[in-house]
Short mmCIF file of C-alpha atoms and ligand atoms in Angstrom, two decimals:
data_model
loop_
_atom_site.label_atom_id
_atom_site.label_comp_id
_atom_site.label_asym_id
_atom_site.label_seq_id
_atom_site.Cartn_x
_atom_site.Cartn_y
_atom_site.Cartn_z
CA UNK A 1 19.04 54.74 94.58
CA UNK A 2 21.30 56.19 97.26
CA UNK A 3 19.82 59.05 99.20
CA UNK A 4 22.29 61.84 98.52
CA UNK A 5 22.11 64.55 101.16
CA UNK A 6 22.74 67.12 98.41
CA UNK A 7 22.30 66.84 94.65
CA UNK A 8 25.33 64.96 93.28
CA UNK A 9 27.66 67.11 91.14
CA UNK A 10 27.23 66.66 87.40
CA UNK A 11 29.62 64.41 85.48
CA UNK A 12 32.00 66.61 83.48
CA UNK A 13 32.14 65.60 79.83
CA UNK A 14 33.99 66.56 76.67
CA UNK A 15 32.28 66.23 73.28
CA UNK A 16 33.55 63.93 70.54
CA UNK A 17 34.09 65.49 67.11
CA UNK A 18 31.38 64.55 64.63
CA UNK A 19 29.37 62.57 67.16
CA UNK A 20 26.84 62.94 69.95
CA UNK A 21 29.00 60.73 72.18
CA UNK A 22 30.65 62.19 75.26
CA UNK A 23 33.94 61.57 77.08
CA UNK A 24 33.49 61.63 80.88
CA UNK A 25 36.36 63.30 82.75
CA UNK A 26 37.89 61.98 85.98
CA UNK A 27 41.09 63.98 86.61
CA UNK A 28 43.09 66.66 84.79
CA UNK A 29 46.89 66.55 84.92
CA UNK A 30 48.98 69.34 83.37
CA UNK A 31 52.72 69.19 82.74
CA UNK A 32 54.85 72.29 83.30
CA UNK A 33 57.69 73.59 81.10
CA UNK A 34 57.53 70.87 78.47
CA UNK A 35 58.88 72.91 75.56
CA UNK A 36 62.45 74.20 75.93
CA UNK A 37 61.76 77.65 74.46
CA UNK A 38 58.86 78.15 76.89
CA UNK A 39 60.98 77.03 79.88
CA UNK A 40 63.56 79.64 78.86
CA UNK A 41 60.99 82.41 78.47
CA UNK A 42 59.74 81.65 81.99
CA UNK A 43 63.28 81.92 83.37
CA UNK A 44 64.15 78.23 83.73
CA UNK A 45 66.82 75.86 82.46
CA UNK A 46 65.23 73.51 79.93
CA UNK A 47 67.85 70.80 80.44
CA UNK A 48 65.51 67.91 80.98
CA UNK A 49 64.87 68.39 84.68
CA UNK A 50 62.44 65.68 85.85
CA UNK A 51 58.90 66.43 84.64
CA UNK A 52 56.50 68.07 87.06
CA UNK A 53 52.74 68.21 87.03
CA UNK A 54 49.94 70.22 88.55
CA UNK A 55 46.21 69.59 88.34
CA UNK A 56 43.17 71.47 87.26
CA UNK A 57 39.72 70.44 88.42
CA UNK A 58 37.60 68.43 85.98
CA UNK A 59 34.89 71.07 86.12
CA UNK A 60 37.40 73.75 85.11
CA UNK A 61 37.16 72.26 81.60
CA UNK A 62 34.80 73.97 79.23
CA UNK A 63 33.72 73.41 75.68
CA UNK A 64 32.37 76.90 75.23
CA UNK A 65 33.48 79.33 72.57
CA UNK A 66 33.94 82.05 75.15
CA UNK A 67 36.35 82.46 78.06
CA UNK A 68 35.08 84.78 80.80
CA UNK A 69 37.86 87.07 82.01
CA UNK A 70 38.50 85.71 85.51
CA UNK A 71 38.38 87.49 88.85
CA UNK A 72 41.34 88.78 90.87
CA UNK A 73 43.82 89.15 88.02
CA UNK A 74 45.04 91.64 85.47
CA UNK A 75 47.39 89.29 83.62
CA UNK A 76 45.65 86.25 82.11
CA UNK A 77 47.83 84.28 79.70
CA UNK A 78 47.02 81.85 76.91
CA UNK A 79 48.84 78.50 76.77
CA UNK A 80 47.88 76.28 73.83
CA UNK A 81 48.34 72.58 74.55
CA UNK A 82 47.55 69.20 73.01
CA UNK A 83 45.15 67.28 75.25
CA UNK A 84 45.37 63.52 75.79
CA UNK A 85 42.28 61.58 76.95
CA UNK A 86 42.76 58.17 78.59
CA UNK A 87 40.44 55.17 78.16
CA UNK A 88 42.19 53.12 80.84
CA UNK A 89 45.05 53.43 83.27
CA UNK A 90 46.89 51.71 86.09
CA UNK A 91 50.08 52.09 88.07
CA UNK A 92 53.69 51.63 86.92
CA UNK A 93 52.70 51.61 83.25
CA UNK A 94 55.69 50.61 81.09
CA UNK A 95 56.73 53.11 78.44
CA UNK A 96 56.03 50.70 75.58
CA UNK A 97 52.43 50.15 76.76
CA UNK A 98 51.60 53.75 77.63
CA UNK A 99 49.89 54.67 74.36
CA UNK A 100 47.57 51.65 74.67
CA UNK A 101 45.72 53.65 77.34
CA UNK A 102 44.94 56.65 75.12
CA UNK A 103 41.38 57.09 73.83
CA UNK A 104 42.01 60.21 71.81
CA UNK A 105 43.33 63.74 71.51
CA UNK A 106 42.12 67.32 71.50
CA UNK A 107 43.25 70.94 71.51
CA UNK A 108 43.13 72.83 74.78
CA UNK A 109 44.01 76.08 76.49
CA UNK A 110 45.68 76.11 79.90
CA UNK A 111 44.54 79.63 80.77
CA UNK A 112 46.70 81.02 83.56
CA UNK A 113 46.37 83.93 85.99
CA UNK A 114 50.09 84.66 85.56
CA UNK A 115 50.23 87.37 88.20
CA UNK A 116 48.76 85.08 90.86
CA UNK A 117 50.92 82.16 89.71
CA UNK A 118 53.97 84.44 90.02
CA UNK A 119 53.15 85.29 93.63
CA UNK A 120 52.58 81.60 94.40
CA UNK A 121 55.95 80.67 92.88
CA UNK A 122 57.72 83.42 94.79
CA UNK A 123 56.21 82.33 98.10
CA UNK A 124 56.62 78.59 97.48
CA UNK A 125 52.87 78.12 97.47
CA UNK A 126 50.75 75.77 95.32
CA UNK A 127 49.66 76.91 91.86
CA UNK A 128 45.90 76.32 92.05
CA UNK A 129 45.11 80.00 92.44
CA UNK A 130 46.85 80.71 89.14
CA UNK A 131 45.75 77.62 87.26
CA UNK A 132 42.64 75.87 88.58
CA UNK A 133 40.01 78.58 88.33
CA UNK A 134 36.55 78.55 86.76
CA UNK A 135 36.50 77.88 83.00
CA UNK A 136 40.30 77.90 82.91
CA UNK A 137 40.61 75.09 80.38
CA UNK A 138 38.63 75.40 77.15
CA UNK A 139 38.99 72.16 75.15
CA UNK A 140 38.01 71.25 71.59
CA UNK A 141 35.92 68.20 70.76
CA UNK A 142 38.09 65.07 71.11
CA UNK A 143 39.06 62.84 68.22
CA UNK A 144 39.73 59.12 68.70
CA UNK A 145 43.04 57.36 68.07
CA UNK A 146 41.27 55.42 65.31
CA UNK A 147 41.05 58.72 63.39
CA UNK A 148 44.17 60.64 64.34
CA UNK A 149 46.62 57.97 65.50
CA UNK A 150 49.12 59.18 68.08
CA UNK A 151 50.30 62.60 66.87
CA UNK A 152 54.00 63.05 67.70
CA UNK A 153 54.73 65.87 65.25
CA UNK A 154 52.66 68.70 63.89
CA UNK A 155 52.24 72.45 64.08
CA UNK A 156 51.07 73.86 67.42
CA UNK A 157 49.91 77.42 66.85
CA UNK A 158 47.88 80.03 68.66
CA UNK A 159 46.86 83.29 67.04
CA UNK A 160 45.34 86.25 68.85
CA UNK A 161 43.13 88.38 66.61
CA UNK A 162 44.73 86.75 63.58
CA UNK A 163 48.34 87.37 64.66
CA UNK A 164 50.53 84.31 65.46
CA UNK A 165 51.65 84.43 69.10
CA UNK A 166 52.68 80.86 69.88
CA UNK A 167 54.23 78.63 67.24
CA UNK A 168 55.82 75.28 67.96
CA UNK A 169 55.73 71.64 66.97
CA UNK A 170 54.56 68.60 68.91
CA UNK A 171 57.99 67.08 68.20
CA UNK A 172 59.54 69.76 70.46
CA UNK A 173 58.02 68.31 73.62
CA UNK A 174 60.77 67.56 76.16
CA UNK A 175 58.70 64.74 77.70
CA UNK A 176 56.71 62.79 75.10
CA UNK A 177 53.17 61.52 75.66
CA UNK A 178 54.20 57.92 76.56
CA UNK A 179 56.79 59.28 79.00
CA UNK A 180 54.20 61.51 80.67
CA UNK A 181 51.75 58.61 81.09
CA UNK A 182 54.41 56.23 82.39
CA UNK A 183 55.87 58.83 84.79
CA UNK A 184 52.47 59.91 86.16
CA UNK A 185 51.52 56.27 86.73
CA UNK A 186 54.52 55.84 89.03
CA UNK A 187 53.03 58.45 91.38
CA UNK A 188 49.27 58.21 90.80
CA UNK A 189 46.87 55.52 89.72
CA UNK A 190 45.70 56.61 86.28
CA UNK A 191 42.24 55.62 85.10
CA UNK A 192 39.73 55.94 82.30
CA UNK A 193 38.58 59.54 82.08
CA UNK A 194 41.91 61.07 83.02
CA UNK A 195 43.03 63.96 80.83
CA UNK A 196 46.60 65.20 80.37
CA UNK A 197 47.48 68.67 79.11
CA UNK A 198 50.86 68.27 77.47
CA UNK A 199 52.51 71.67 77.86
CA UNK A 200 52.82 74.80 75.77
CA UNK A 201 55.36 76.18 73.30
CA UNK A 202 56.90 79.62 73.77
CA UNK A 203 55.08 82.85 73.10
CA UNK A 204 52.63 82.85 76.00
CA UNK A 205 51.11 86.24 76.67
CA UNK A 206 48.24 88.23 78.07
CA UNK A 207 44.77 88.54 76.57
CA UNK A 208 42.04 91.11 77.17
CA UNK A 209 38.28 91.08 76.72
CA UNK A 210 37.36 90.89 73.06
CA UNK A 211 40.47 88.99 71.98
CA UNK A 212 39.89 85.97 69.76
CA UNK A 213 42.25 83.03 70.35
CA UNK A 214 42.54 80.65 67.41
CA UNK A 215 44.27 77.40 68.32
CA UNK A 216 45.53 74.77 65.90
CA UNK A 217 47.30 71.49 66.53
CA UNK A 218 48.28 69.75 63.30
CA UNK A 219 46.58 66.39 62.90
CA UNK A 220 44.41 66.96 65.98
CA UNK A 221 42.08 69.91 65.44
CA UNK A 222 41.19 73.51 66.06
CA UNK A 223 39.68 75.55 68.84
CA UNK A 224 38.52 79.17 68.70
CA UNK A 225 37.76 80.99 71.95
CA UNK A 226 36.80 84.62 72.54
CA UNK A 227 37.68 86.39 75.79
CA UNK A 228 34.51 87.96 77.21
MN1 MN B 1 50.46 74.87 80.63
#
């Protein structure tokens, strides 16, 4: 046993649907502006600019049914996203082998302090302050490829208090899952435990305490989170 000078941080895990098994998380990559209508609503040209990614911290992921309203913001937005969980990785992964590295899929929320992200964008600063805060990424239990295959089409919908706010389809992604994996692997070494959040359709908006966010990704699952 190594003699750690402090207690080692806990391994972050995501539950598996219908099982006591756990998926251990290594890194969290998030793609920006991956649905054309969302790129437009954020003031950008959706014409297939190269993809770009930011990261959240593994321990920003939660599996709780509540999302604590975060500090230092008055404009927290919901972004529903399909989540990809990798069982292996590597560098320079060819497009036609990319899906071989996927363990399974889930439904996630890339909660965003939009006001702080806006200031960061304006000042050319990194996005962590808007994106990588405590409990900023609620995720549903994962389901394995053996159950759900590789979903490339299907409804992506988020309702707030029963009213549809975001509605899209997985087939509207500008960069598809294999392209994201292959592209990321040209810049980073991907590995088992890496998680990719695949972008959000249009209709992002603010939530307040008490709001109930119901998330559905067709063929993948559901996630219900209350803002507290
Ligand atoms: Mn996002």
